[in-house]
Coordinates of C-alpha atoms in Angstrom, one line a residue:
X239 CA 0.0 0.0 0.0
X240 CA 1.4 3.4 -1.0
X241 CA 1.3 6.0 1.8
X242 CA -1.4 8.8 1.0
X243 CA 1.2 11.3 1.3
X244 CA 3.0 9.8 -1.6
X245 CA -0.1 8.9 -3.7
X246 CA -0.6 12.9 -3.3
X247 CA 2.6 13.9 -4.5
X248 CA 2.6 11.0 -7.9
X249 CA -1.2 12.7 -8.6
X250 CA 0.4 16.2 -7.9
X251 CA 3.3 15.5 -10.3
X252 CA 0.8 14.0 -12.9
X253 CA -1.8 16.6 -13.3
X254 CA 1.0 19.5 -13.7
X255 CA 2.9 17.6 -16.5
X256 CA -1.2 16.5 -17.9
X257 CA -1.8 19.6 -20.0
X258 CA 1.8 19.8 -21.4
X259 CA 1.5 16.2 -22.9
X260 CA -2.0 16.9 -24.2
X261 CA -1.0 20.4 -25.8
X262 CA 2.9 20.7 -26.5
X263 CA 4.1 17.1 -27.2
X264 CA 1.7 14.2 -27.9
X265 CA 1.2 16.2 -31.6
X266 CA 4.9 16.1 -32.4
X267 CA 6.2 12.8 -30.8
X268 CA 4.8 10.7 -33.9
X269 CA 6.5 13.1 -35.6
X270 CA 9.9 13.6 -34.2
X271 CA 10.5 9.4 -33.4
X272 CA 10.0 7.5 -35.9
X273 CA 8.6 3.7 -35.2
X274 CA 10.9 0.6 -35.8
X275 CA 10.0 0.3 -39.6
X276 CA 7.2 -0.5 -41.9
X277 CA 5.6 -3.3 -42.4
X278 CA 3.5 -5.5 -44.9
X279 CA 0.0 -5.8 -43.4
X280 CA -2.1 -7.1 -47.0
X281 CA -2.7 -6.9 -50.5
X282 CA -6.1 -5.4 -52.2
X283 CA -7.2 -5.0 -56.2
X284 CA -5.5 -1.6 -57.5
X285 CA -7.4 1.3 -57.4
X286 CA -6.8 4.3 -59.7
X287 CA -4.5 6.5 -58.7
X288 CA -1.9 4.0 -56.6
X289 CA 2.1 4.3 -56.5
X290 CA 2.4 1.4 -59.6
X291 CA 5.6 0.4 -57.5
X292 CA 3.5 -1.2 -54.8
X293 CA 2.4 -3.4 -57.7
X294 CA 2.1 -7.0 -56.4
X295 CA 3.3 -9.0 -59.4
X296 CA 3.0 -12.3 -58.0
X297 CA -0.4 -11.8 -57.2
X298 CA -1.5 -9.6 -60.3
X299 CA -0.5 -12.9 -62.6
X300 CA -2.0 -15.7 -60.2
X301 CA -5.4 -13.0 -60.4
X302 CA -5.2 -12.2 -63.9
X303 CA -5.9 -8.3 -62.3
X304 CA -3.5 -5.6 -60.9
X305 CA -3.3 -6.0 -57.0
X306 CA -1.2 -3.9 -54.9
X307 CA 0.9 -4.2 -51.4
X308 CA -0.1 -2.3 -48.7
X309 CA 2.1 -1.3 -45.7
X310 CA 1.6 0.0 -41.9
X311 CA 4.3 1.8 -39.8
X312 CA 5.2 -0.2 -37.0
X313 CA 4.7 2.2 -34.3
X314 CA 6.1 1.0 -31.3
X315 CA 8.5 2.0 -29.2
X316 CA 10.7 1.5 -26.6
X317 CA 11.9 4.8 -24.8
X318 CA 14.3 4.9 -21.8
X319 CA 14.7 7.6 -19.4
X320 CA 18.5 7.9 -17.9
X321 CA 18.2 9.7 -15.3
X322 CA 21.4 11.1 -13.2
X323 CA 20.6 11.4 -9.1
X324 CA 24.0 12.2 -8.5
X325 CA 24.3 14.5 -5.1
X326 CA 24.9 17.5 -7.5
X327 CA 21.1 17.1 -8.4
X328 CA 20.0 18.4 -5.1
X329 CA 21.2 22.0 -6.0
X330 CA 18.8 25.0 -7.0
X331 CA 18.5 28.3 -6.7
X332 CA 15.8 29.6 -8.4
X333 CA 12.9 27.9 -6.2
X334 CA 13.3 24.5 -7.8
X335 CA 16.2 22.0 -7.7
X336 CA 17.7 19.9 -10.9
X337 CA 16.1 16.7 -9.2
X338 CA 12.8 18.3 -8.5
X339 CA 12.9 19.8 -12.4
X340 CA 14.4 16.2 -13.5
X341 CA 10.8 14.6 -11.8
X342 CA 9.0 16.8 -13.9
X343 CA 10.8 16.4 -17.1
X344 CA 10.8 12.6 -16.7
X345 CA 7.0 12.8 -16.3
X346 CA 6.7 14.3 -19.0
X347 CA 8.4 12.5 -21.3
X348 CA 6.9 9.1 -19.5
X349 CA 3.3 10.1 -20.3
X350 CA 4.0 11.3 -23.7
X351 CA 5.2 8.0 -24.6
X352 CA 2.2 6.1 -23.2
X353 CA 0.0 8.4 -25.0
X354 CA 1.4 7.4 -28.1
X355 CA 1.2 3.7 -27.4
X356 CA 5.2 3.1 -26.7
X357 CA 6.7 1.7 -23.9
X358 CA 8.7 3.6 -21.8
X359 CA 11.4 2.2 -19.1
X360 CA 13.9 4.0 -16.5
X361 CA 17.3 4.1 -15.3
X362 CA 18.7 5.9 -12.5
X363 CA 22.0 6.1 -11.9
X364 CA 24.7 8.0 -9.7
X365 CA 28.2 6.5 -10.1
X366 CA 26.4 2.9 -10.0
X367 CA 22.8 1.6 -10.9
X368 CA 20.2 2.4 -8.2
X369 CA 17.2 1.5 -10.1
X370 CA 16.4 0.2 -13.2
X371 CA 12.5 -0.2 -14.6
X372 CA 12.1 -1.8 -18.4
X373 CA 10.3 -0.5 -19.8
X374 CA 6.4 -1.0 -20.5
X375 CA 2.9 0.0 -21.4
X376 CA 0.3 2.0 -18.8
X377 CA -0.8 4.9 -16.3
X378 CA 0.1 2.5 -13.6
X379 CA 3.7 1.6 -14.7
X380 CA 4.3 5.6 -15.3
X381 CA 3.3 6.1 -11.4
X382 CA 5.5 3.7 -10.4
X383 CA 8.0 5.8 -12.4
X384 CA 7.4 9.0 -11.1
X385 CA 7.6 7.3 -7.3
X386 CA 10.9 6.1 -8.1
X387 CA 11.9 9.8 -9.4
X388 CA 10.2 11.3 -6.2
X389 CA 11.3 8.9 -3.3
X390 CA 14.6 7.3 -4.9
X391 CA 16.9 7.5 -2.0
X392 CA 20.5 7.1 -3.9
X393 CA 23.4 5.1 -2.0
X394 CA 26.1 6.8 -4.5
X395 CA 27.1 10.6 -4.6
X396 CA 28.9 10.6 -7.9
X397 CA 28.2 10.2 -11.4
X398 CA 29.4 7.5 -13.1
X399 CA 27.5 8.1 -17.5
X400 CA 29.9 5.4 -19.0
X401 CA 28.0 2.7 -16.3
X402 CA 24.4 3.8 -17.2
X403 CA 25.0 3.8 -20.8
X404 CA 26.5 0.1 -20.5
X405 CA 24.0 -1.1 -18.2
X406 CA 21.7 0.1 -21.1
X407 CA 23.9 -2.0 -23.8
X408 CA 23.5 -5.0 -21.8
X409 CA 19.9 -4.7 -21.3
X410 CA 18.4 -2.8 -24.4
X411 CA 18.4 -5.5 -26.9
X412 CA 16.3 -3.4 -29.5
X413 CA 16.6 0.3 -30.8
X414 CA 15.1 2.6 -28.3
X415 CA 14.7 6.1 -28.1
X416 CA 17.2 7.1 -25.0
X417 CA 16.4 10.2 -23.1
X418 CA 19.8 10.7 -21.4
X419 CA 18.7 13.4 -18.6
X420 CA 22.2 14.6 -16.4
X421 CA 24.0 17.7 -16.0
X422 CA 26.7 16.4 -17.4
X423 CA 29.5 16.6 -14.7
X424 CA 31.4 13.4 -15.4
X425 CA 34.2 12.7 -17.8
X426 CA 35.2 9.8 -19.5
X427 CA 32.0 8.7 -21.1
X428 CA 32.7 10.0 -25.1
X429 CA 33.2 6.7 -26.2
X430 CA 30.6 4.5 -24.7
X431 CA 28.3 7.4 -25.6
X432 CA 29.3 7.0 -29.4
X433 CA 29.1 3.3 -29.2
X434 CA 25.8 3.6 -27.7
X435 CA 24.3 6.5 -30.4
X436 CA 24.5 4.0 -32.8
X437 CA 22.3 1.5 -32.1
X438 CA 19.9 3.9 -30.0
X439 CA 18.6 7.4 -30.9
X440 CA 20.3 9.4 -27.5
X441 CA 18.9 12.6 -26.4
X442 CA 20.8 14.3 -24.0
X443 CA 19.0 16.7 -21.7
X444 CA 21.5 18.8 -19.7
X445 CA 19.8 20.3 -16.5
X446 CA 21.5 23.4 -15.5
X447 CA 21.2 26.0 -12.5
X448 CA 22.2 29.6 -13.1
X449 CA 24.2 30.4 -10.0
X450 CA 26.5 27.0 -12.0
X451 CA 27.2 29.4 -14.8
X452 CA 27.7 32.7 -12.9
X453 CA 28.7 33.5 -9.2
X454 CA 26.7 35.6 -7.8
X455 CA 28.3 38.9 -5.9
X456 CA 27.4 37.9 -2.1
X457 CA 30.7 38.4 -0.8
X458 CA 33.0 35.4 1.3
X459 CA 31.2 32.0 0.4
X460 CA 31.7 28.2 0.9
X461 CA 31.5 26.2 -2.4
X462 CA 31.4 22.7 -1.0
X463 CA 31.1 19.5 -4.2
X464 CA 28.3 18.1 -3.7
X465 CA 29.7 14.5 -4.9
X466 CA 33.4 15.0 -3.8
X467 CA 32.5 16.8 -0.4
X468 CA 35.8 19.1 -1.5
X469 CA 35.0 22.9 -0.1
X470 CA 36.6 26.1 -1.4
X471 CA 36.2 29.7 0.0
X472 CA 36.0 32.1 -2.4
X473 CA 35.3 36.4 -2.0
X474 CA 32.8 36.7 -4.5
X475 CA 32.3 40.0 -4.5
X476 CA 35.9 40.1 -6.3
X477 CA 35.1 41.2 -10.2
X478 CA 38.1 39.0 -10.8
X479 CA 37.0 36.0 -9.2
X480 CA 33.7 36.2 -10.6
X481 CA 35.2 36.5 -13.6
X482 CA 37.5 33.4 -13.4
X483 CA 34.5 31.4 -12.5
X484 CA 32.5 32.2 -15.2
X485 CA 35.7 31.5 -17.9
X486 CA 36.2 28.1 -16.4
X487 CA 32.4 27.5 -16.6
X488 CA 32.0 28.3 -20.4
X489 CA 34.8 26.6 -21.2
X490 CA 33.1 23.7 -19.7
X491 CA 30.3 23.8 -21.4
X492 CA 31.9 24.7 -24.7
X493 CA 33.8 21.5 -24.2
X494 CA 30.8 19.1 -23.9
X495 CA 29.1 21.3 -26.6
X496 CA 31.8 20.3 -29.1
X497 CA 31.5 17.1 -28.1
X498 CA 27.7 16.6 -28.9
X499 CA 28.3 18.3 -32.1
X500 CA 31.5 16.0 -33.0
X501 CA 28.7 13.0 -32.3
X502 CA 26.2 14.7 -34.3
X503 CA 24.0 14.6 -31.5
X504 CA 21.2 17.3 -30.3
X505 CA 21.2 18.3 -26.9
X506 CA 18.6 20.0 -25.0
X507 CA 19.8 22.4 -21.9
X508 CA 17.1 23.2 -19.6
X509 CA 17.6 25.4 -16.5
X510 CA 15.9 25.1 -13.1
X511 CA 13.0 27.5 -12.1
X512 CA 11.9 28.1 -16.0
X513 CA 10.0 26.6 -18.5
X514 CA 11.1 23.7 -19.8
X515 CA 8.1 23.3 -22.5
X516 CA 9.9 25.9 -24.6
X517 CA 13.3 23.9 -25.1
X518 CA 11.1 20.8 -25.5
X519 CA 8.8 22.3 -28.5
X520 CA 11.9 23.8 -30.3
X521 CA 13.7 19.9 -30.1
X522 CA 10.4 18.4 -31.5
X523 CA 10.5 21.4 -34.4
X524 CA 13.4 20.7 -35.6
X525 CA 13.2 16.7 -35.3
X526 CA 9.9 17.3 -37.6
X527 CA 11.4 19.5 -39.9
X528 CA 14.6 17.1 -40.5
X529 CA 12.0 14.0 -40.8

């Protein structure tokens, strides 16, 4: 029996993300991910005005009359949510942290999938497996998703990418459609992330706070890692130091930009406190225009 309080916050989490799914995504998933193929599904006598290609020759001589082949996309799929609960995920400044936006996000994207009749499993993952869904059909199985999201209590503090995308190797035996939702603070991962691209269409969603990118002029403050425990004073009201912050931070992120280009890869960057419907409907535009 799930505790009322939880039941409240899994209801809570799925009427917010409700009207996103019905207005902003379910019209552009068909769209943006394409099925596993198509399919023959039968033949029927030619009708004027049909592709002569789909001409079924064997059939046309046996009948003595043109017949034609018709075919169905094969719609279903598998999508997986990798989800990073590393200890950096409990940061936030702007009235929301990255795991709280993360819950939201993953929602999202879990009910979008149902809605369009695809299965949708979840990973989560600090710098080892600490859960691990397949993934399935139905409202149910998504509110046992989001209660993992919500109530995961994570034994690691790091982040480990290069074990969440192998645990996915070993256990994703088709093509799926791989949400990959971190921040991105881990190295070492380029290569098991190529590996993986190409047998699975990755989407990396890179969750950001603001006060990451710039320091914010409070004066003497305590930067402690939240996965390496490490803490660093630092006089931010120094232009200087701010400045050397916010060098070091771009250069990070222009490093694991190049890398997603190099890959050929299309990341979304979502920050905590805004909207995260906008960065979603300009990924599924440009998936649909590129179809």
């Amino acid at each position: 029996m799930i505790p009322r309080e939880v039941m409240q916050n899994i209801r809570r989490i799925q009427i917010n993300t409700s009207h996103v799914v019905d207005d902003l995504l379910a019209g552009g998933w068909h769209s943006a991910f394409k099925g596993r193929g198509i399919e023959f599904e039968e033949v029927r006598p030619y009708q004027v005005g049909d592709d002569i290609r789909t001409i079924d020759w064997n059939v046309t001589a046996r009948a003595g009359e043109p017949f034609v082949k018709l075919f169905r996309e094969e719609r279903e799929m598998s999508v997986m949510l990798l989800v990073d609960l590393s200890a950096s995920q409990s940061f936030g400044s702007h009235h929301q942290t990255k795991r709280e936006l993360v819950t939201e996000l993953g929602a999202t994207l879990a009910f979008s999938a149902i809605k369009n009749n695809d299965k949708v499993g979840l990973t989560l993952f600090t710098d080892q497996i600490e859960k691990a869904l397949p993934p399935r059909t139905g409202t149910r199985h998504v509110l046992r998703l989001i209660r993992e999201l919500l109530y995961c209590d994570p034994i690691g503090r790091g982040t480990d990418l290069r074990a969440a995308l192998d645990h996915l190797g070993r256990t994703a035996s088709r093509r799926s459609v791989v949400f990959l939702i971190s921040d991105f603070q881990d190295e070492g991962f380029e290569r098991t992330l190529r590996v993986t691209r190409r047998k699975h269409d990755v989407v990396p969603i890179q969750i950001v706070d603001r006060h990451e990118v710039t320091m914010p002029n409070v004066g003497l403050i305590r930067l402690r890692d939240p996965e390496s425990g490490k803490t660093v004073s630092i006089d931010s009201s120094s232009r200087r130091h701010r400045r050397a912050y916010a060098e070091l931070m771009a250069a990070r992120q222009a490093s694991t930009d190049a890398m997603f280009r190099k890959m050929r890869m299309e990341p979304i960057r979502i920050f905590t406190g805004e909207d995260y419907v906008e960065p979603l409907q300009r990924f599924f535009r440009r998936r649909e225009s590129h179809a």
